[in-house]
Amino acid sequence: MTASKPLPFARSFARPVSATHPDCARVGDVPQDRTIHLTIVLKPATPIDPTAAPLSREEFATRHGASADAISRVEAYARAHGMTVDLADAAQHVVRVSGTVKQACAAFRPEKLGLYRFAGRAEPAMAREGSLTLPPELSDDVVAVMGFDERPVARAHFRRLLASGGNATTQGASVVSAAARSTSSWSPVDVAKHYGFPTDVTGRGQTIGLIELGGGYQASQMAAYFKTLGVSRTGTLTAVSVDRASNAPENDPSGADGEVQLDIEVAGSVAPGANIAVYFGPNQGSGFFDALNTAVHDKANAPGVISISWGGPESGWEAQDMDAMDQTMQAAGAMGVTVTVASGDNGASDGTDQTYMVDFPASSPHALGCGGTRLPRSGGEVVWNDGASGGATGGGYSTHFTKPDWQSGNDESYRGVPDVAGNADPETGYQVTVDGTSTVIGGTSAVAPLWAALIALANEKNGHPAGFVNARLYATPTAFNDIVSGDNNGYSAAKGWDPVTGLGSPKGAAIIAAVAPATT
């Protein structure tokens, strides 16, 4: 038998559970006969170039799928340890296997496993600390082995404005008091109008994918909202189940339902002709990855833009999980799919005990990171920052991803976040309904679907998928309203790109021209 070695990740160790979830409690060992589902992520056979001409999903599979030899070796290894191969998909770069915890531990040797009770979860969840191990004949082909760790990795980045009351947190979404403060909210349609989004296109023929890690919606309530707003929706609304997660409304406007329905209502109002596919996955590393990967490679719904309003501090992620998701976002760009991601609602610290920390997946170099502004009815647009308890736009510098060549204005060595911005302050937030209740919601969660809808409009108007847009946007700074006033409790806005609101908020027509295909 050949000797084994740790997986060759830049950082191959899962962080201690107490470091990422200090309020959790260990409740015991993981039963050895428990069923476990693992996602093994492989490298593409040839390097992916998201800046090249977009490929069809079929062309991508042919050019950049995982090699048949690598898949065969992974399958044989899993079966040799008694595990079942549930899926082998070269285009998606995954082999999914299942078996008992005893079998999985024999195959991949997690250093330490335990059952933990996490806030918001009824049942204890498995979590891993330490390294994983593979034989050398597999390790060079594998990006990640996901599924041993079920700890929540993301929170929803929205903040709900109440007429009065205190500050509470549910599902990562803060409820912000508006007592003694004026409110100047907008409908999503009015926000789009303010930013100059085109009115001669509706997103017809396009599909917007939404990634959700909890909650759900009722189609009748969504239809009622659009009717009240006077929006004639012609696009479809479809729920897609991933990894046994599903559309499951909780009837809690301050919970995950708020995220799901905010995303649908913003995207659906701004691009009423676009189809919307909502991908529901479990809130854990493998679930988040599988939901994104499913959306990117979905031939049936074929989203041309994907919006993500969930995330968590980079310090709470495993390096292998971030690398796997970044690879999938590279694949998205190569197939002409744009990925917009909220940058977080907790300022420069991202809600950690560190002064500076950015949110992932917004920090992926292949995501369009979306920060937040305050957009009053009169007066200038400024950085969203309501103080320590009220929230502020996330932004800063990655500690994992180096600076991309296209990120002009960034003088540091690592990827800067965000790239772009839009209205996010709850006090100038979006008029929506959640579980049938009218409310006002802000947060960078609203900015990601807003930008996704703009990309859908651009795709229709340009007759061509925008795909990976970052380099073109940085080359066209005049397409933005530059935000130069305010800070996020760590960094200050300045002329040009900054790690607070990025390049700024959109000038709709100019953005559409910037992401149009080059002419010769």
Short mmCIF file of C-alpha atoms in Angstrom, two decimals:
data_model
loop_
_atom_site.label_atom_id
_atom_site.label_comp_id
_atom_site.label_asym_id
_atom_site.label_seq_id
_atom_site.Cartn_x
_atom_site.Cartn_y
_atom_site.Cartn_z
CA MET A 1 0.00 0.00 0.00
CA THR A 2 1.34 3.43 -0.90
CA ALA A 3 1.95 5.95 1.84
CA SER A 4 -0.63 8.65 2.44
CA LYS A 5 -0.06 12.36 2.77
CA PRO A 6 -2.12 15.41 3.74
CA LEU A 7 -4.11 17.09 1.04
CA PRO A 8 -1.89 19.72 -0.63
CA PHE A 9 -3.93 22.80 0.26
CA ALA A 10 -2.47 26.21 0.95
CA ARG A 11 -4.02 25.83 4.40
CA SER A 12 -5.20 22.29 4.90
CA PHE A 13 -6.57 22.44 8.45
CA ALA A 14 -10.14 23.06 9.52
CA ARG A 15 -10.20 25.70 12.25
CA PRO A 16 -11.26 24.75 15.78
CA VAL A 17 -15.03 24.78 16.06
CA SER A 18 -14.90 27.10 19.07
CA ALA A 19 -12.95 29.66 17.02
CA THR A 20 -15.63 29.98 14.34
CA HIS A 21 -18.67 29.37 16.57
CA PRO A 22 -17.83 30.37 20.15
CA ASP A 23 -21.40 29.77 21.32
CA CYS A 24 -21.50 26.13 20.17
CA ALA A 25 -21.27 23.15 22.52
CA ARG A 26 -19.74 19.72 21.90
CA VAL A 27 -22.28 17.04 22.71
CA GLY A 28 -20.45 13.83 21.81
CA ASP A 29 -18.73 11.68 19.23
CA VAL A 30 -20.09 11.03 15.75
CA PRO A 31 -21.72 7.56 15.54
CA GLN A 32 -19.58 5.36 13.31
CA ASP A 33 -22.62 3.88 11.57
CA ARG A 34 -24.09 7.27 10.67
CA THR A 35 -24.55 7.90 6.93
CA ILE A 36 -22.34 10.60 5.46
CA HIS A 37 -22.41 12.28 2.04
CA LEU A 38 -19.15 13.67 0.67
CA THR A 39 -18.43 15.91 -2.33
CA ILE A 40 -14.96 15.38 -3.78
CA VAL A 41 -13.97 18.32 -5.96
CA LEU A 42 -11.45 17.70 -8.75
CA LYS A 43 -9.28 20.03 -10.80
CA PRO A 44 -10.22 20.75 -14.42
CA ALA A 45 -8.28 18.81 -17.04
CA THR A 46 -7.18 22.11 -18.63
CA PRO A 47 -6.94 25.59 -17.06
CA ILE A 48 -10.10 27.70 -17.09
CA ASP A 49 -9.98 31.22 -18.54
CA PRO A 50 -13.08 33.20 -17.49
CA THR A 51 -12.01 36.17 -19.63
CA ALA A 52 -12.14 34.23 -22.91
CA ALA A 53 -15.17 34.10 -25.21
CA PRO A 54 -18.04 32.40 -23.38
CA LEU A 55 -18.47 28.67 -23.92
CA SER A 56 -21.71 26.74 -23.93
CA ARG A 57 -22.12 24.34 -21.03
CA GLU A 58 -21.46 21.48 -23.47
CA GLU A 59 -18.29 23.12 -24.81
CA PHE A 60 -17.09 23.78 -21.27
CA ALA A 61 -17.53 20.12 -20.33
CA THR A 62 -15.49 19.04 -23.34
CA ARG A 63 -12.65 21.51 -22.82
CA HIS A 64 -12.44 21.89 -19.07
CA GLY A 65 -14.13 18.92 -17.42
CA ALA A 66 -12.25 16.78 -14.92
CA SER A 67 -10.22 14.03 -16.57
CA ALA A 68 -11.85 10.62 -16.92
CA ASP A 69 -8.73 9.05 -15.44
CA ALA A 70 -8.90 11.17 -12.28
CA ILE A 71 -12.59 10.39 -11.85
CA SER A 72 -11.95 6.68 -12.30
CA ARG A 73 -9.21 6.64 -9.68
CA VAL A 74 -11.35 8.54 -7.15
CA GLU A 75 -14.29 6.20 -7.76
CA ALA A 76 -12.08 3.13 -7.30
CA TYR A 77 -10.61 4.53 -4.09
CA ALA A 78 -14.03 5.24 -2.60
CA ARG A 79 -15.38 1.82 -3.53
CA ALA A 80 -12.29 0.15 -2.11
CA HIS A 81 -13.30 1.63 1.25
CA GLY A 82 -16.87 0.38 0.94
CA MET A 83 -18.41 3.67 -0.11
CA THR A 84 -21.03 4.14 -2.84
CA VAL A 85 -20.45 6.48 -5.78
CA ASP A 86 -23.66 8.50 -6.12
CA LEU A 87 -22.55 10.87 -8.88
CA ALA A 88 -19.51 11.39 -11.08
CA ASP A 89 -19.79 14.54 -13.19
CA ALA A 90 -16.76 15.61 -15.21
CA ALA A 91 -18.26 18.99 -16.18
CA GLN A 92 -18.99 19.86 -12.54
CA HIS A 93 -15.59 18.49 -11.42
CA VAL A 94 -17.22 16.42 -8.70
CA VAL A 95 -17.53 12.86 -7.47
CA ARG A 96 -20.17 12.48 -4.77
CA VAL A 97 -19.95 9.44 -2.53
CA SER A 98 -21.84 8.13 0.50
CA GLY A 99 -21.27 5.55 3.17
CA THR A 100 -20.85 5.29 6.90
CA VAL A 101 -18.74 7.65 8.96
CA LYS A 102 -16.45 4.69 9.70
CA GLN A 103 -15.88 4.08 5.99
CA ALA A 104 -15.35 7.77 5.25
CA CYS A 105 -12.88 8.15 8.10
CA ALA A 106 -10.89 5.14 6.88
CA ALA A 107 -10.70 6.68 3.41
CA PHE A 108 -9.93 10.31 4.23
CA ARG A 109 -8.66 10.23 7.85
CA PRO A 110 -10.14 13.38 9.38
CA GLU A 111 -8.01 14.28 12.36
CA LYS A 112 -10.86 15.07 14.72
CA LEU A 113 -14.64 14.79 14.45
CA GLY A 114 -17.37 15.64 16.91
CA LEU A 115 -21.05 16.42 17.26
CA TYR A 116 -21.84 20.01 18.20
CA ARG A 117 -24.98 21.93 18.98
CA PHE A 118 -25.19 25.21 17.04
CA ALA A 119 -27.58 28.08 17.63
CA GLY A 120 -30.56 27.91 15.28
CA ARG A 121 -30.22 24.18 14.58
CA ALA A 122 -32.54 21.70 16.24
CA GLU A 123 -30.23 18.70 15.81
CA PRO A 124 -26.51 18.43 16.59
CA ALA A 125 -24.22 18.79 13.58
CA MET A 126 -20.93 17.12 12.76
CA ALA A 127 -17.83 19.33 12.65
CA ARG A 128 -14.21 18.60 11.80
CA GLU A 129 -10.92 19.98 13.09
CA GLY A 130 -7.45 19.24 11.73
CA SER A 131 -6.32 17.67 8.50
CA LEU A 132 -7.62 15.27 5.87
CA THR A 133 -5.44 12.71 4.11
CA LEU A 134 -5.34 11.11 0.65
CA PRO A 135 -2.93 8.73 -1.06
CA PRO A 136 -0.42 10.48 -3.34
CA GLU A 137 -1.99 9.02 -6.49
CA LEU A 138 -5.10 11.12 -5.79
CA SER A 139 -3.96 14.20 -3.92
CA ASP A 140 -2.66 16.12 -6.93
CA ASP A 141 -6.08 15.85 -8.63
CA VAL A 142 -8.23 16.86 -5.66
CA VAL A 143 -9.17 20.43 -4.72
CA ALA A 144 -11.36 19.55 -1.74
CA VAL A 145 -13.11 16.78 0.15
CA MET A 146 -16.27 18.35 1.56
CA GLY A 147 -19.00 16.98 3.81
CA PHE A 148 -17.23 16.09 7.05
CA ASP A 149 -18.03 19.55 8.41
CA GLU A 150 -21.67 20.58 8.83
CA ARG A 151 -21.09 23.75 10.86
CA PRO A 152 -22.93 26.80 9.44
CA VAL A 153 -20.56 28.78 7.21
CA ALA A 154 -22.76 31.67 6.12
CA ARG A 155 -25.33 34.17 7.28
CA ALA A 156 -27.84 36.22 5.36
CA HIS A 157 -26.71 39.80 4.76
CA PHE A 158 -29.95 41.73 5.21
CA ARG A 159 -31.22 44.14 7.83
CA ARG A 160 -34.89 44.72 8.46
CA LEU A 161 -36.08 48.16 9.54
CA LEU A 162 -38.72 48.30 12.27
CA ALA A 163 -40.82 51.31 13.16
CA SER A 164 -39.66 50.93 16.74
CA GLY A 165 -37.93 48.45 18.96
CA GLY A 166 -34.49 47.16 19.72
CA ASN A 167 -31.74 45.39 17.88
CA ALA A 168 -31.98 41.62 17.49
CA THR A 169 -30.29 39.04 15.31
CA THR A 170 -31.89 36.03 13.64
CA GLN A 171 -30.26 33.96 10.89
CA GLY A 172 -27.53 36.59 10.73
CA ALA A 173 -30.03 39.34 9.88
CA SER A 174 -30.24 42.30 12.23
CA VAL A 175 -33.48 44.08 13.08
CA VAL A 176 -32.67 47.78 13.19
CA SER A 177 -34.55 50.33 15.27
CA ALA A 178 -35.86 53.39 13.45
CA ALA A 179 -37.09 55.17 16.58
CA ALA A 180 -36.61 58.94 16.46
CA ARG A 181 -35.07 58.64 12.99
CA SER A 182 -36.65 59.43 9.64
CA THR A 183 -37.06 56.77 7.00
CA SER A 184 -36.73 57.32 3.27
CA SER A 185 -37.31 53.95 1.66
CA TRP A 186 -37.65 53.02 -1.99
CA SER A 187 -39.39 50.39 -4.05
CA PRO A 188 -36.89 48.24 -6.00
CA VAL A 189 -38.28 49.76 -9.21
CA ASP A 190 -37.57 53.28 -7.94
CA VAL A 191 -34.00 52.34 -6.99
CA ALA A 192 -33.46 51.00 -10.51
CA LYS A 193 -34.96 54.16 -11.98
CA HIS A 194 -32.68 56.34 -9.84
CA TYR A 195 -29.63 54.46 -11.13
CA GLY A 196 -30.76 54.81 -14.73
CA PHE A 197 -31.54 51.17 -15.48
CA PRO A 198 -33.05 50.83 -18.98
CA THR A 199 -36.82 50.60 -19.35
CA ASP A 200 -36.88 49.24 -22.90
CA VAL A 201 -35.80 45.75 -21.76
CA THR A 202 -37.19 43.49 -19.02
CA GLY A 203 -34.70 40.64 -18.87
CA ARG A 204 -36.83 38.60 -21.26
CA GLY A 205 -35.13 35.35 -22.25
CA GLN A 206 -32.74 35.55 -19.28
CA THR A 207 -32.61 33.53 -16.05
CA ILE A 208 -31.39 34.85 -12.70
CA GLY A 209 -30.19 32.19 -10.26
CA LEU A 210 -30.51 32.86 -6.52
CA ILE A 211 -28.50 30.84 -3.98
CA GLU A 212 -30.31 30.33 -0.65
CA LEU A 213 -29.23 28.45 2.47
CA GLY A 214 -32.51 28.33 4.37
CA GLY A 215 -36.03 29.68 4.41
CA GLY A 216 -38.37 29.81 1.46
CA TYR A 217 -41.28 31.53 -0.23
CA GLN A 218 -44.89 31.04 -1.24
CA ALA A 219 -45.48 31.73 -4.92
CA SER A 220 -48.87 33.32 -4.20
CA GLN A 221 -47.29 35.87 -1.84
CA MET A 222 -44.62 36.74 -4.38
CA ALA A 223 -47.29 37.26 -7.06
CA ALA A 224 -49.29 39.45 -4.69
CA TYR A 225 -46.24 41.62 -3.99
CA PHE A 226 -45.54 42.22 -7.67
CA LYS A 227 -49.21 43.02 -8.30
CA THR A 228 -49.26 45.56 -5.46
CA LEU A 229 -46.12 47.15 -6.87
CA GLY A 230 -47.68 47.34 -10.32
CA VAL A 231 -45.03 45.09 -11.83
CA SER A 232 -46.19 42.77 -14.60
CA ARG A 233 -44.06 39.67 -14.13
CA THR A 234 -43.75 37.51 -17.25
CA GLY A 235 -40.78 35.46 -16.06
CA THR A 236 -41.17 32.18 -14.21
CA LEU A 237 -40.25 31.37 -10.60
CA THR A 238 -38.78 27.93 -9.91
CA ALA A 239 -37.40 26.31 -6.74
CA VAL A 240 -34.49 23.86 -7.14
CA SER A 241 -33.64 21.43 -4.32
CA VAL A 242 -29.96 20.66 -3.65
CA ASP A 243 -28.60 18.09 -1.17
CA ARG A 244 -32.03 17.36 0.30
CA ALA A 245 -32.67 21.05 1.13
CA SER A 246 -35.87 22.58 -0.20
CA ASN A 247 -38.13 25.61 -0.39
CA ALA A 248 -39.32 25.65 3.24
CA PRO A 249 -40.83 28.96 4.45
CA GLU A 250 -40.39 29.47 8.19
CA ASN A 251 -42.99 32.26 8.53
CA ASP A 252 -40.45 34.45 10.33
CA PRO A 253 -39.91 37.80 8.55
CA SER A 254 -36.65 38.33 10.46
CA GLY A 255 -35.32 34.87 9.58
CA ALA A 256 -34.08 33.27 6.39
CA ASP A 257 -37.45 33.93 4.67
CA GLY A 258 -36.47 37.59 4.67
CA GLU A 259 -33.42 36.82 2.57
CA VAL A 260 -35.13 34.53 0.10
CA GLN A 261 -38.07 36.83 -0.51
CA LEU A 262 -35.97 40.01 -0.63
CA ASP A 263 -33.83 38.43 -3.36
CA ILE A 264 -36.86 37.33 -5.39
CA GLU A 265 -38.67 40.65 -5.03
CA VAL A 266 -35.68 42.86 -5.90
CA ALA A 267 -34.54 40.78 -8.86
CA GLY A 268 -38.09 40.09 -10.04
CA SER A 269 -39.17 43.74 -9.85
CA VAL A 270 -36.15 45.16 -11.65
CA ALA A 271 -36.07 42.45 -14.35
CA PRO A 272 -39.75 41.42 -14.60
CA GLY A 273 -39.25 39.46 -17.81
CA ALA A 274 -36.44 37.31 -16.43
CA ASN A 275 -37.01 33.80 -15.13
CA ILE A 276 -35.85 33.23 -11.55
CA ALA A 277 -34.46 29.89 -10.35
CA VAL A 278 -33.96 29.62 -6.57
CA TYR A 279 -31.40 27.01 -5.50
CA PHE A 280 -31.87 25.82 -1.92
CA GLY A 281 -28.88 24.14 -0.26
CA PRO A 282 -27.87 23.32 3.34
CA ASN A 283 -25.94 25.96 5.26
CA GLN A 284 -22.58 24.16 5.41
CA GLY A 285 -19.48 24.18 3.24
CA SER A 286 -20.49 21.30 0.99
CA GLY A 287 -24.10 22.50 0.77
CA PHE A 288 -23.10 26.02 -0.26
CA PHE A 289 -20.69 24.62 -2.85
CA ASP A 290 -23.20 22.13 -4.23
CA ALA A 291 -25.90 24.80 -4.56
CA LEU A 292 -23.57 27.13 -6.46
CA ASN A 293 -22.13 24.33 -8.59
CA THR A 294 -25.62 23.07 -9.43
CA ALA A 295 -26.70 26.54 -10.53
CA VAL A 296 -23.60 27.15 -12.66
CA HIS A 297 -23.97 23.86 -14.53
CA ASP A 298 -27.79 23.77 -14.67
CA LYS A 299 -28.66 23.13 -18.33
CA ALA A 300 -32.41 23.11 -17.71
CA ASN A 301 -32.75 26.58 -16.15
CA ALA A 302 -29.45 27.90 -17.58
CA PRO A 303 -28.98 31.02 -15.42
CA GLY A 304 -26.92 33.74 -17.08
CA VAL A 305 -26.34 35.53 -13.77
CA ILE A 306 -26.26 34.18 -10.21
CA SER A 307 -26.85 36.26 -7.07
CA ILE A 308 -25.50 35.27 -3.64
CA SER A 309 -26.56 37.19 -0.54
CA TRP A 310 -25.05 34.78 1.99
CA GLY A 311 -21.49 34.65 3.29
CA GLY A 312 -19.21 34.54 6.27
CA PRO A 313 -15.82 35.85 7.41
CA GLU A 314 -12.86 34.32 5.59
CA SER A 315 -11.50 33.31 9.00
CA GLY A 316 -14.42 30.92 9.41
CA TRP A 317 -13.83 29.11 6.11
CA GLU A 318 -11.54 26.26 5.23
CA ALA A 319 -9.05 27.10 2.51
CA GLN A 320 -10.10 24.03 0.51
CA ASP A 321 -13.76 25.14 0.55
CA MET A 322 -12.91 28.65 -0.66
CA ASP A 323 -10.70 27.25 -3.42
CA ALA A 324 -13.43 24.86 -4.55
CA MET A 325 -16.04 27.63 -4.73
CA ASP A 326 -13.64 29.99 -6.46
CA GLN A 327 -12.98 27.31 -9.09
CA THR A 328 -16.73 27.05 -9.68
CA MET A 329 -16.98 30.83 -10.10
CA GLN A 330 -14.14 30.63 -12.64
CA ALA A 331 -16.21 28.03 -14.47
CA ALA A 332 -19.21 30.35 -14.33
CA GLY A 333 -17.26 33.14 -16.01
CA ALA A 334 -16.01 30.77 -18.71
CA MET A 335 -19.63 29.88 -19.53
CA GLY A 336 -20.74 33.51 -19.64
CA VAL A 337 -22.35 33.49 -16.20
CA THR A 338 -21.86 36.52 -13.93
CA VAL A 339 -21.82 35.94 -10.14
CA THR A 340 -22.82 38.85 -7.88
CA VAL A 341 -22.14 38.51 -4.13
CA ALA A 342 -23.02 40.64 -1.08
CA SER A 343 -19.95 41.94 0.76
CA GLY A 344 -21.45 41.78 4.27
CA ASP A 345 -23.22 44.06 6.72
CA ASN A 346 -20.77 44.32 9.60
CA GLY A 347 -18.16 46.80 8.43
CA ALA A 348 -14.45 46.24 8.15
CA SER A 349 -14.42 43.57 10.89
CA ASP A 350 -17.19 41.50 9.26
CA GLY A 351 -18.56 40.89 12.74
CA THR A 352 -15.43 39.15 14.03
CA ASP A 353 -13.20 40.06 16.96
CA GLN A 354 -10.59 41.21 14.45
CA THR A 355 -10.30 44.80 13.26
CA TYR A 356 -10.14 43.81 9.61
CA MET A 357 -11.80 40.82 7.95
CA VAL A 358 -13.59 40.33 4.63
CA ASP A 359 -16.54 38.16 3.75
CA PHE A 360 -16.41 35.12 1.49
CA PRO A 361 -17.57 34.35 -1.23
CA ALA A 362 -17.52 38.09 -2.03
CA SER A 363 -13.72 37.93 -1.70
CA SER A 364 -13.38 35.45 -4.56
CA PRO A 365 -11.54 37.16 -7.45
CA HIS A 366 -14.16 35.67 -9.76
CA ALA A 367 -17.15 37.19 -7.94
CA LEU A 368 -18.52 40.69 -8.36
CA GLY A 369 -18.42 41.86 -4.75
CA CYS A 370 -21.34 44.19 -3.93
CA GLY A 371 -21.00 46.78 -1.16
CA GLY A 372 -23.53 49.20 0.31
CA THR A 373 -24.39 52.88 0.25
CA ARG A 374 -26.93 55.18 1.86
CA LEU A 375 -29.26 56.62 -0.80
CA PRO A 376 -31.39 59.48 0.59
CA ARG A 377 -34.22 60.97 -1.44
CA SER A 378 -32.31 64.24 -1.45
CA GLY A 379 -28.63 64.88 -0.90
CA GLY A 380 -25.62 62.90 -1.99
CA GLU A 381 -25.09 59.15 -1.88
CA VAL A 382 -22.61 58.15 0.84
CA VAL A 383 -21.21 55.02 2.45
CA TRP A 384 -23.71 52.95 4.42
CA ASN A 385 -22.64 53.05 8.07
CA ASP A 386 -25.24 53.15 10.83
CA GLY A 387 -22.73 52.55 13.61
CA ALA A 388 -21.73 49.45 15.53
CA SER A 389 -25.28 48.26 16.23
CA GLY A 390 -26.89 49.41 13.00
CA GLY A 391 -24.50 47.84 10.51
CA ALA A 392 -22.16 49.03 7.80
CA THR A 393 -21.01 47.84 4.41
CA GLY A 394 -18.39 45.10 4.43
CA GLY A 395 -15.08 45.74 2.72
CA GLY A 396 -11.36 45.32 2.99
CA TYR A 397 -8.68 42.93 1.78
CA SER A 398 -8.64 39.15 1.52
CA THR A 399 -6.11 37.13 3.48
CA HIS A 400 -6.45 34.20 1.07
CA PHE A 401 -6.73 35.50 -2.50
CA THR A 402 -3.99 37.63 -4.06
CA LYS A 403 -4.79 40.81 -5.96
CA PRO A 404 -6.06 40.16 -9.51
CA ASP A 405 -4.23 41.93 -12.34
CA TRP A 406 -7.38 43.82 -13.33
CA GLN A 407 -8.00 45.41 -9.92
CA SER A 408 -6.70 48.90 -10.58
CA GLY A 409 -6.73 51.26 -7.64
CA ASN A 410 -5.81 48.50 -5.18
CA ASP A 411 -2.30 49.16 -3.87
CA GLU A 412 -2.23 46.10 -1.61
CA SER A 413 -1.05 42.57 -2.44
CA TYR A 414 -4.39 40.86 -1.83
CA ARG A 415 -7.82 40.97 -3.41
CA GLY A 416 -9.81 44.04 -2.40
CA VAL A 417 -13.54 43.93 -1.66
CA PRO A 418 -16.07 45.14 -2.82
CA ASP A 419 -15.98 45.84 -6.55
CA VAL A 420 -19.25 47.79 -6.84
CA ALA A 421 -21.98 49.16 -4.60
CA GLY A 422 -25.62 50.17 -4.38
CA ASN A 423 -28.32 51.24 -1.94
CA ALA A 424 -28.13 49.15 1.24
CA ASP A 425 -28.86 51.32 4.28
CA PRO A 426 -32.07 50.02 5.94
CA GLU A 427 -33.12 53.64 6.52
CA THR A 428 -33.13 54.17 2.75
CA GLY A 429 -33.99 50.53 2.13
CA TYR A 430 -36.30 48.51 -0.09
CA GLN A 431 -40.07 48.28 0.34
CA VAL A 432 -40.83 44.54 0.21
CA THR A 433 -43.08 41.98 1.81
CA VAL A 434 -41.90 38.95 3.77
CA ASP A 435 -44.37 36.17 4.57
CA GLY A 436 -47.13 38.53 3.50
CA THR A 437 -46.03 41.35 5.83
CA SER A 438 -44.94 44.71 4.39
CA THR A 439 -41.53 45.79 5.63
CA VAL A 440 -38.40 47.72 4.67
CA ILE A 441 -35.14 45.81 4.26
CA GLY A 442 -31.59 46.93 3.59
CA GLY A 443 -28.18 45.34 3.75
CA THR A 444 -25.79 44.31 1.00
CA SER A 445 -28.15 41.35 0.44
CA ALA A 446 -30.30 43.74 -1.57
CA VAL A 447 -27.36 44.95 -3.67
CA ALA A 448 -26.40 41.54 -5.07
CA PRO A 449 -29.83 40.84 -6.65
CA LEU A 450 -30.05 44.48 -7.79
CA TRP A 451 -26.79 44.08 -9.73
CA ALA A 452 -27.89 40.62 -10.93
CA ALA A 453 -31.05 42.15 -12.38
CA LEU A 454 -28.98 44.87 -14.09
CA ILE A 455 -26.79 42.18 -15.68
CA ALA A 456 -29.92 40.34 -16.87
CA LEU A 457 -31.14 43.56 -18.50
CA ALA A 458 -27.70 44.04 -20.05
CA ASN A 459 -27.68 40.50 -21.42
CA GLU A 460 -30.99 41.09 -23.17
CA LYS A 461 -30.08 44.52 -24.47
CA ASN A 462 -26.62 43.48 -25.67
CA GLY A 463 -27.80 40.15 -27.05
CA HIS A 464 -24.78 38.55 -25.44
CA PRO A 465 -23.96 37.18 -21.96
CA ALA A 466 -21.84 39.56 -19.90
CA GLY A 467 -19.98 36.73 -18.16
CA PHE A 468 -16.98 37.71 -16.07
CA VAL A 469 -17.37 41.50 -15.95
CA ASN A 470 -14.83 42.64 -13.37
CA ALA A 471 -11.97 43.57 -15.70
CA ARG A 472 -14.27 45.54 -18.03
CA LEU A 473 -15.86 47.42 -15.15
CA TYR A 474 -12.51 48.43 -13.66
CA ALA A 475 -11.52 49.69 -17.12
CA THR A 476 -14.63 51.94 -17.19
CA PRO A 477 -14.69 53.96 -13.94
CA THR A 478 -16.91 56.62 -15.55
CA ALA A 479 -19.76 54.07 -15.52
CA PHE A 480 -20.07 54.59 -11.76
CA ASN A 481 -21.22 57.17 -9.25
CA ASP A 482 -18.02 57.49 -7.25
CA ILE A 483 -18.76 57.42 -3.50
CA VAL A 484 -16.23 59.61 -1.68
CA SER A 485 -17.85 60.24 1.72
CA GLY A 486 -18.02 57.89 4.69
CA ASP A 487 -16.28 54.84 6.12
CA ASN A 488 -16.99 51.27 7.27
CA ASN A 489 -15.29 51.48 10.68
CA GLY A 490 -11.91 50.56 9.24
CA TYR A 491 -11.52 52.04 5.77
CA SER A 492 -12.62 55.35 4.28
CA ALA A 493 -14.18 56.08 0.92
CA ALA A 494 -11.97 57.95 -1.52
CA LYS A 495 -11.82 58.98 -5.14
CA GLY A 496 -11.71 55.95 -7.41
CA TRP A 497 -11.83 52.37 -6.14
CA ASP A 498 -11.74 51.89 -2.38
CA PRO A 499 -12.31 48.92 -0.01
CA VAL A 500 -15.64 50.39 1.16
CA THR A 501 -17.89 50.90 -1.86
CA GLY A 502 -15.55 49.69 -4.60
CA LEU A 503 -15.89 51.61 -7.86
CA GLY A 504 -19.23 53.05 -6.70
CA SER A 505 -22.92 52.69 -7.54
CA PRO A 506 -24.08 52.02 -11.10
CA LYS A 507 -24.96 54.35 -13.93
CA GLY A 508 -27.26 51.85 -15.61
CA ALA A 509 -26.81 52.69 -19.29
CA ALA A 510 -23.04 53.10 -18.92
CA ILE A 511 -22.73 49.75 -17.15
CA ILE A 512 -24.63 48.02 -19.94
CA ALA A 513 -22.30 49.59 -22.50
CA ALA A 514 -19.24 48.60 -20.44
CA VAL A 515 -20.19 44.90 -20.34
CA ALA A 516 -21.23 44.73 -24.00
CA PRO A 517 -19.08 42.48 -26.23
CA ALA A 518 -16.14 44.18 -27.88
CA THR A 519 -16.65 45.19 -31.51
CA THR A 520 -14.06 45.09 -34.28
#
